[in-house]
Amino acid sequence: MVVNYLVGVSGGPDSLALLDILRKENKQVIVCHVNYKSRESSDRDEKIVKDYCEKYNITIHTLLAGDYQKEDGNFENWARIKRYEFFKEIYDL
């Protein structure tokens, strides 16, 4: 199978809209979702993405990255590094 897109989907409206557009255009996608456990809605967002992918038979990979510690520095930078490492790992499969 040739995959055209590896898509990071947070569960928010923007990323879900992008995924829906790609699906409707019959693009082959692999979804990556990172759950940082940083918000009360983190698990709900993961479930939304998983349910969407299951409904449309889309391959999904998830990462539970909830191990941030204050000594790791800036959360946004830490999260970006985790996310990019994860995307690279899935891309290399």
Tab-separated table of N, CA and C in Angstrom:
chain	number	residue	atom	x	y	z
A	1	MET	N	0.844	-1.180	0.000
A	1	MET	CA	0.000	0.000	0.000
A	1	MET	C	0.888	1.242	0.000
A	2	VAL	N	0.613	2.153	-0.879
A	2	VAL	CA	1.317	3.421	-0.919
A	2	VAL	C	0.562	4.405	-0.045
A	3	VAL	N	1.272	5.016	0.882
A	3	VAL	CA	0.654	5.991	1.759
A	3	VAL	C	1.046	7.382	1.278
A	4	ASN	N	0.060	8.191	1.031
A	4	ASN	CA	0.317	9.536	0.560
A	4	ASN	C	0.576	10.530	1.688
A	5	TYR	N	-0.042	10.311	2.842
A	5	TYR	CA	0.023	11.297	3.917
A	5	TYR	C	0.147	10.636	5.285
A	6	LEU	N	1.018	11.182	6.092
A	6	LEU	CA	1.073	10.875	7.515
A	6	LEU	C	0.545	12.140	8.190
A	7	VAL	N	-0.569	12.016	8.904
A	7	VAL	CA	-1.280	13.177	9.408
A	7	VAL	C	-1.335	13.149	10.929
A	8	GLY	N	-0.880	14.222	11.550
A	8	GLY	CA	-1.022	14.395	12.994
A	8	GLY	C	-2.410	14.932	13.280
A	9	VAL	N	-3.175	14.179	14.062
A	9	VAL	CA	-4.557	14.570	14.348
A	9	VAL	C	-4.722	14.689	15.860
A	10	SER	N	-5.046	15.889	16.307
A	10	SER	CA	-5.160	16.158	17.747
A	10	SER	C	-6.524	15.789	18.313
A	11	GLY	N	-7.524	15.791	17.460
A	11	GLY	CA	-8.894	15.598	17.931
A	11	GLY	C	-9.667	16.901	17.909
A	12	GLY	N	-8.969	17.996	17.638
A	12	GLY	CA	-9.620	19.297	17.511
A	12	GLY	C	-10.274	19.441	16.146
A	13	PRO	N	-11.102	20.482	15.983
A	13	PRO	CA	-11.852	20.631	14.736
A	13	PRO	C	-10.984	20.827	13.498
A	14	ASP	N	-9.861	21.529	13.622
A	14	ASP	CA	-9.027	21.778	12.441
A	14	ASP	C	-8.400	20.496	11.903
A	15	SER	N	-7.801	19.706	12.795
A	15	SER	CA	-7.134	18.490	12.329
A	15	SER	C	-8.150	17.440	11.874
A	16	LEU	N	-9.303	17.388	12.526
A	16	LEU	CA	-10.341	16.451	12.079
A	16	LEU	C	-10.904	16.868	10.722
A	17	ALA	N	-11.021	18.173	10.480
A	17	ALA	CA	-11.495	18.646	9.177
A	17	ALA	C	-10.502	18.265	8.085
A	18	LEU	N	-9.203	18.442	8.365
A	18	LEU	CA	-8.183	18.041	7.388
A	18	LEU	C	-8.283	16.550	7.095
A	19	LEU	N	-8.393	15.736	8.138
A	19	LEU	CA	-8.506	14.295	7.955
A	19	LEU	C	-9.746	13.945	7.133
A	20	ASP	N	-10.849	14.607	7.415
A	20	ASP	CA	-12.088	14.338	6.687
A	20	ASP	C	-11.948	14.706	5.210
A	21	ILE	N	-11.297	15.812	4.923
A	21	ILE	CA	-11.074	16.222	3.529
A	21	ILE	C	-10.216	15.186	2.807
A	22	LEU	N	-9.120	14.762	3.442
A	22	LEU	CA	-8.243	13.765	2.819
A	22	LEU	C	-8.985	12.452	2.578
A	23	ARG	N	-9.796	12.041	3.550
A	23	ARG	CA	-10.563	10.808	3.392
A	23	ARG	C	-11.545	10.920	2.235
A	24	LYS	N	-12.241	12.031	2.145
A	24	LYS	CA	-13.225	12.223	1.075
A	24	LYS	C	-12.570	12.311	-0.295
A	25	GLU	N	-11.307	12.709	-0.325
A	25	GLU	CA	-10.557	12.741	-1.584
A	25	GLU	C	-9.861	11.405	-1.858
A	26	ASN	N	-10.188	10.402	-1.049
A	26	ASN	CA	-9.646	9.048	-1.202
A	26	ASN	C	-8.132	8.990	-1.108
A	27	LYS	N	-7.550	9.847	-0.292
A	27	LYS	CA	-6.109	9.806	-0.045
A	27	LYS	C	-5.813	8.690	0.943
A	28	GLN	N	-4.696	8.053	0.763
A	28	GLN	CA	-4.243	7.030	1.700
A	28	GLN	C	-3.521	7.747	2.840
A	29	VAL	N	-3.999	7.571	4.053
A	29	VAL	CA	-3.402	8.268	5.195
A	29	VAL	C	-3.095	7.312	6.331
A	30	ILE	N	-2.117	7.704	7.106
A	30	ILE	CA	-1.852	7.102	8.409
A	30	ILE	C	-1.976	8.231	9.406
A	31	VAL	N	-2.741	8.006	10.451
A	31	VAL	CA	-2.963	9.022	11.474
A	31	VAL	C	-2.037	8.779	12.652
A	32	CYS	N	-1.458	9.865	13.151
A	32	CYS	CA	-0.674	9.838	14.381
A	32	CYS	C	-1.346	10.759	15.389
A	33	HIS	N	-1.555	10.244	16.579
A	33	HIS	CA	-2.163	11.040	17.651
A	33	HIS	C	-1.288	10.930	18.888
A	34	VAL	N	-0.988	12.079	19.497
A	34	VAL	CA	-0.198	12.116	20.723
A	34	VAL	C	-1.086	12.595	21.852
A	35	ASN	N	-1.147	11.797	22.914
A	35	ASN	CA	-1.900	12.169	24.108
A	35	ASN	C	-0.880	12.566	25.176
A	36	TYR	N	-0.829	13.860	25.476
A	36	TYR	CA	0.123	14.372	26.453
A	36	TYR	C	-0.417	14.329	27.880
A	37	LYS	N	-1.703	13.980	28.026
A	37	LYS	CA	-2.351	13.959	29.347
A	37	LYS	C	-2.236	15.328	30.031
A	38	SER	N	-2.244	16.385	29.230
A	38	SER	CA	-2.029	17.727	29.762
A	38	SER	C	-3.326	18.483	30.036
A	39	ARG	N	-4.452	17.960	29.550
A	39	ARG	CA	-5.747	18.607	29.743
A	39	ARG	C	-6.777	17.570	30.169
A	40	GLU	N	-7.832	18.034	30.782
A	40	GLU	CA	-8.909	17.114	31.178
A	40	GLU	C	-9.502	16.404	29.971
A	41	SER	N	-9.470	17.045	28.819
A	41	SER	CA	-10.092	16.476	27.617
A	41	SER	C	-9.139	15.602	26.809
A	42	SER	N	-7.919	15.379	27.290
A	42	SER	CA	-6.930	14.625	26.507
A	42	SER	C	-7.417	13.229	26.125
A	43	ASP	N	-7.974	12.503	27.065
A	43	ASP	CA	-8.451	11.147	26.767
A	43	ASP	C	-9.667	11.180	25.839
A	44	ARG	N	-10.525	12.174	26.021
A	44	ARG	CA	-11.690	12.312	25.143
A	44	ARG	C	-11.241	12.581	23.708
A	45	ASP	N	-10.243	13.461	23.539
A	45	ASP	CA	-9.730	13.761	22.205
A	45	ASP	C	-9.158	12.507	21.543
A	46	GLU	N	-8.416	11.721	22.315
A	46	GLU	CA	-7.867	10.477	21.770
A	46	GLU	C	-8.982	9.541	21.323
A	47	LYS	N	-10.025	9.440	22.113
A	47	LYS	CA	-11.149	8.565	21.760
A	47	LYS	C	-11.847	9.047	20.488
A	48	ILE	N	-11.998	10.349	20.340
A	48	ILE	CA	-12.620	10.903	19.133
A	48	ILE	C	-11.821	10.498	17.899
A	49	VAL	N	-10.503	10.639	17.967
A	49	VAL	CA	-9.656	10.300	16.828
A	49	VAL	C	-9.702	8.801	16.554
A	50	LYS	N	-9.588	7.989	17.601
A	50	LYS	CA	-9.635	6.534	17.415
A	50	LYS	C	-10.969	6.096	16.824
A	51	ASP	N	-12.061	6.648	17.323
A	51	ASP	CA	-13.385	6.278	16.816
A	51	ASP	C	-13.539	6.655	15.338
A	52	TYR	N	-13.058	7.835	14.973
A	52	TYR	CA	-13.132	8.263	13.570
A	52	TYR	C	-12.346	7.293	12.691
A	53	CYS	N	-11.137	6.990	13.114
A	53	CYS	CA	-10.287	6.094	12.314
A	53	CYS	C	-10.887	4.697	12.208
A	54	GLU	N	-11.460	4.221	13.286
A	54	GLU	CA	-12.104	2.902	13.249
A	54	GLU	C	-13.300	2.918	12.300
A	55	LYS	N	-14.096	3.973	12.375
A	55	LYS	CA	-15.285	4.081	11.528
A	55	LYS	C	-14.925	4.028	10.048
A	56	TYR	N	-13.807	4.660	9.683
A	56	TYR	CA	-13.422	4.752	8.272
A	56	TYR	C	-12.242	3.862	7.905
A	57	ASN	N	-11.909	2.934	8.793
A	57	ASN	CA	-10.839	1.964	8.535
A	57	ASN	C	-9.520	2.650	8.151
A	58	ILE	N	-9.134	3.631	8.964
A	58	ILE	CA	-7.896	4.377	8.762
A	58	ILE	C	-6.879	3.907	9.798
A	59	THR	N	-5.673	3.638	9.356
A	59	THR	CA	-4.601	3.217	10.259
A	59	THR	C	-4.252	4.354	11.210
A	60	ILE	N	-4.152	4.031	12.495
A	60	ILE	CA	-3.818	5.039	13.494
A	60	ILE	C	-2.733	4.503	14.414
A	61	HIS	N	-1.812	5.389	14.770
A	61	HIS	CA	-0.789	5.113	15.772
A	61	HIS	C	-0.929	6.173	16.850
A	62	THR	N	-0.897	5.741	18.098
A	62	THR	CA	-1.012	6.694	19.199
A	62	THR	C	0.215	6.603	20.093
A	63	LEU	N	0.514	7.716	20.721
A	63	LEU	CA	1.615	7.803	21.673
A	63	LEU	C	1.086	8.443	22.937
A	64	LEU	N	1.281	7.770	24.060
A	64	LEU	CA	0.981	8.354	25.360
A	64	LEU	C	2.270	8.998	25.849
A	65	ALA	N	2.294	10.328	25.844
A	65	ALA	CA	3.520	11.064	26.182
A	65	ALA	C	3.293	11.918	27.419
A	66	GLY	N	2.682	11.349	28.418
A	66	GLY	CA	2.330	12.118	29.601
A	66	GLY	C	3.375	12.116	30.684
A	67	ASP	N	4.654	12.123	30.311
A	67	ASP	CA	5.710	12.045	31.319
A	67	ASP	C	6.499	13.343	31.452
A	68	TYR	N	5.868	14.470	31.110
A	68	TYR	CA	6.540	15.769	31.206
A	68	TYR	C	6.824	16.109	32.666
A	69	GLN	N	8.029	16.583	32.898
A	69	GLN	CA	8.433	17.048	34.227
A	69	GLN	C	8.900	18.493	34.094
A	70	LYS	N	8.639	19.305	35.095
A	70	LYS	CA	9.028	20.724	35.037
A	70	LYS	C	10.506	20.897	34.707
A	71	GLU	N	11.353	19.987	35.193
A	71	GLU	CA	12.784	20.116	34.925
A	71	GLU	C	13.133	19.873	33.458
A	72	ASP	N	12.153	19.378	32.669
A	72	ASP	CA	12.377	19.207	31.239
A	72	ASP	C	12.340	20.545	30.502
A	73	GLY	N	11.976	21.609	31.193
A	73	GLY	CA	11.951	22.934	30.575
A	73	GLY	C	10.572	23.308	30.070
A	74	ASN	N	10.525	23.967	28.946
A	74	ASN	CA	9.314	24.474	28.329
A	74	ASN	C	8.438	23.329	27.816
A	75	PHE	N	7.172	23.293	28.245
A	75	PHE	CA	6.275	22.205	27.838
A	75	PHE	C	6.098	22.156	26.324
A	76	GLU	N	5.878	23.306	25.693
A	76	GLU	CA	5.627	23.319	24.247
A	76	GLU	C	6.817	22.752	23.476
A	77	ASN	N	8.022	23.101	23.891
A	77	ASN	CA	9.214	22.568	23.236
A	77	ASN	C	9.336	21.064	23.460
A	78	TRP	N	9.135	20.632	24.700
A	78	TRP	CA	9.173	19.209	25.036
A	78	TRP	C	8.150	18.437	24.204
A	79	ALA	N	6.918	18.979	24.109
A	79	ALA	CA	5.846	18.315	23.361
A	79	ALA	C	6.184	18.232	21.874
A	80	ARG	N	6.756	19.298	21.331
A	80	ARG	CA	7.137	19.309	19.920
A	80	ARG	C	8.189	18.239	19.633
A	81	ILE	N	9.190	18.136	20.499
A	81	ILE	CA	10.240	17.127	20.326
A	81	ILE	C	9.638	15.724	20.370
A	82	LYS	N	8.788	15.447	21.367
A	82	LYS	CA	8.127	14.130	21.478
A	82	LYS	C	7.323	13.820	20.215
A	83	ARG	N	6.560	14.813	19.766
A	83	ARG	CA	5.685	14.629	18.602
A	83	ARG	C	6.509	14.344	17.350
A	84	TYR	N	7.550	15.122	17.102
A	84	TYR	CA	8.361	14.926	15.902
A	84	TYR	C	9.107	13.599	15.932
A	85	GLU	N	9.598	13.203	17.091
A	85	GLU	CA	10.256	11.891	17.211
A	85	GLU	C	9.271	10.773	16.892
A	86	PHE	N	8.062	10.904	17.391
A	86	PHE	CA	7.019	9.910	17.144
A	86	PHE	C	6.663	9.862	15.657
A	87	PHE	N	6.454	11.024	15.041
A	87	PHE	CA	6.130	11.062	13.614
A	87	PHE	C	7.250	10.409	12.796
A	88	LYS	N	8.479	10.684	13.117
A	88	LYS	CA	9.622	10.109	12.403
A	88	LYS	C	9.642	8.588	12.564
A	89	GLU	N	9.367	8.129	13.773
A	89	GLU	CA	9.346	6.682	14.033
A	89	GLU	C	8.287	6.004	13.160
A	90	ILE	N	7.101	6.589	13.079
A	90	ILE	CA	6.022	6.000	12.275
A	90	ILE	C	6.356	6.122	10.787
A	91	TYR	N	6.923	7.228	10.366
A	91	TYR	CA	7.305	7.423	8.975
A	91	TYR	C	8.306	6.357	8.527
A	92	ASP	N	9.224	5.998	9.422
A	92	ASP	CA	10.275	5.029	9.093
A	92	ASP	C	9.798	3.575	9.076
A	93	LEU	N	8.567	3.317	9.531
A	93	LEU	CA	8.072	1.928	9.534
A	93	LEU	C	7.967	1.352	8.144
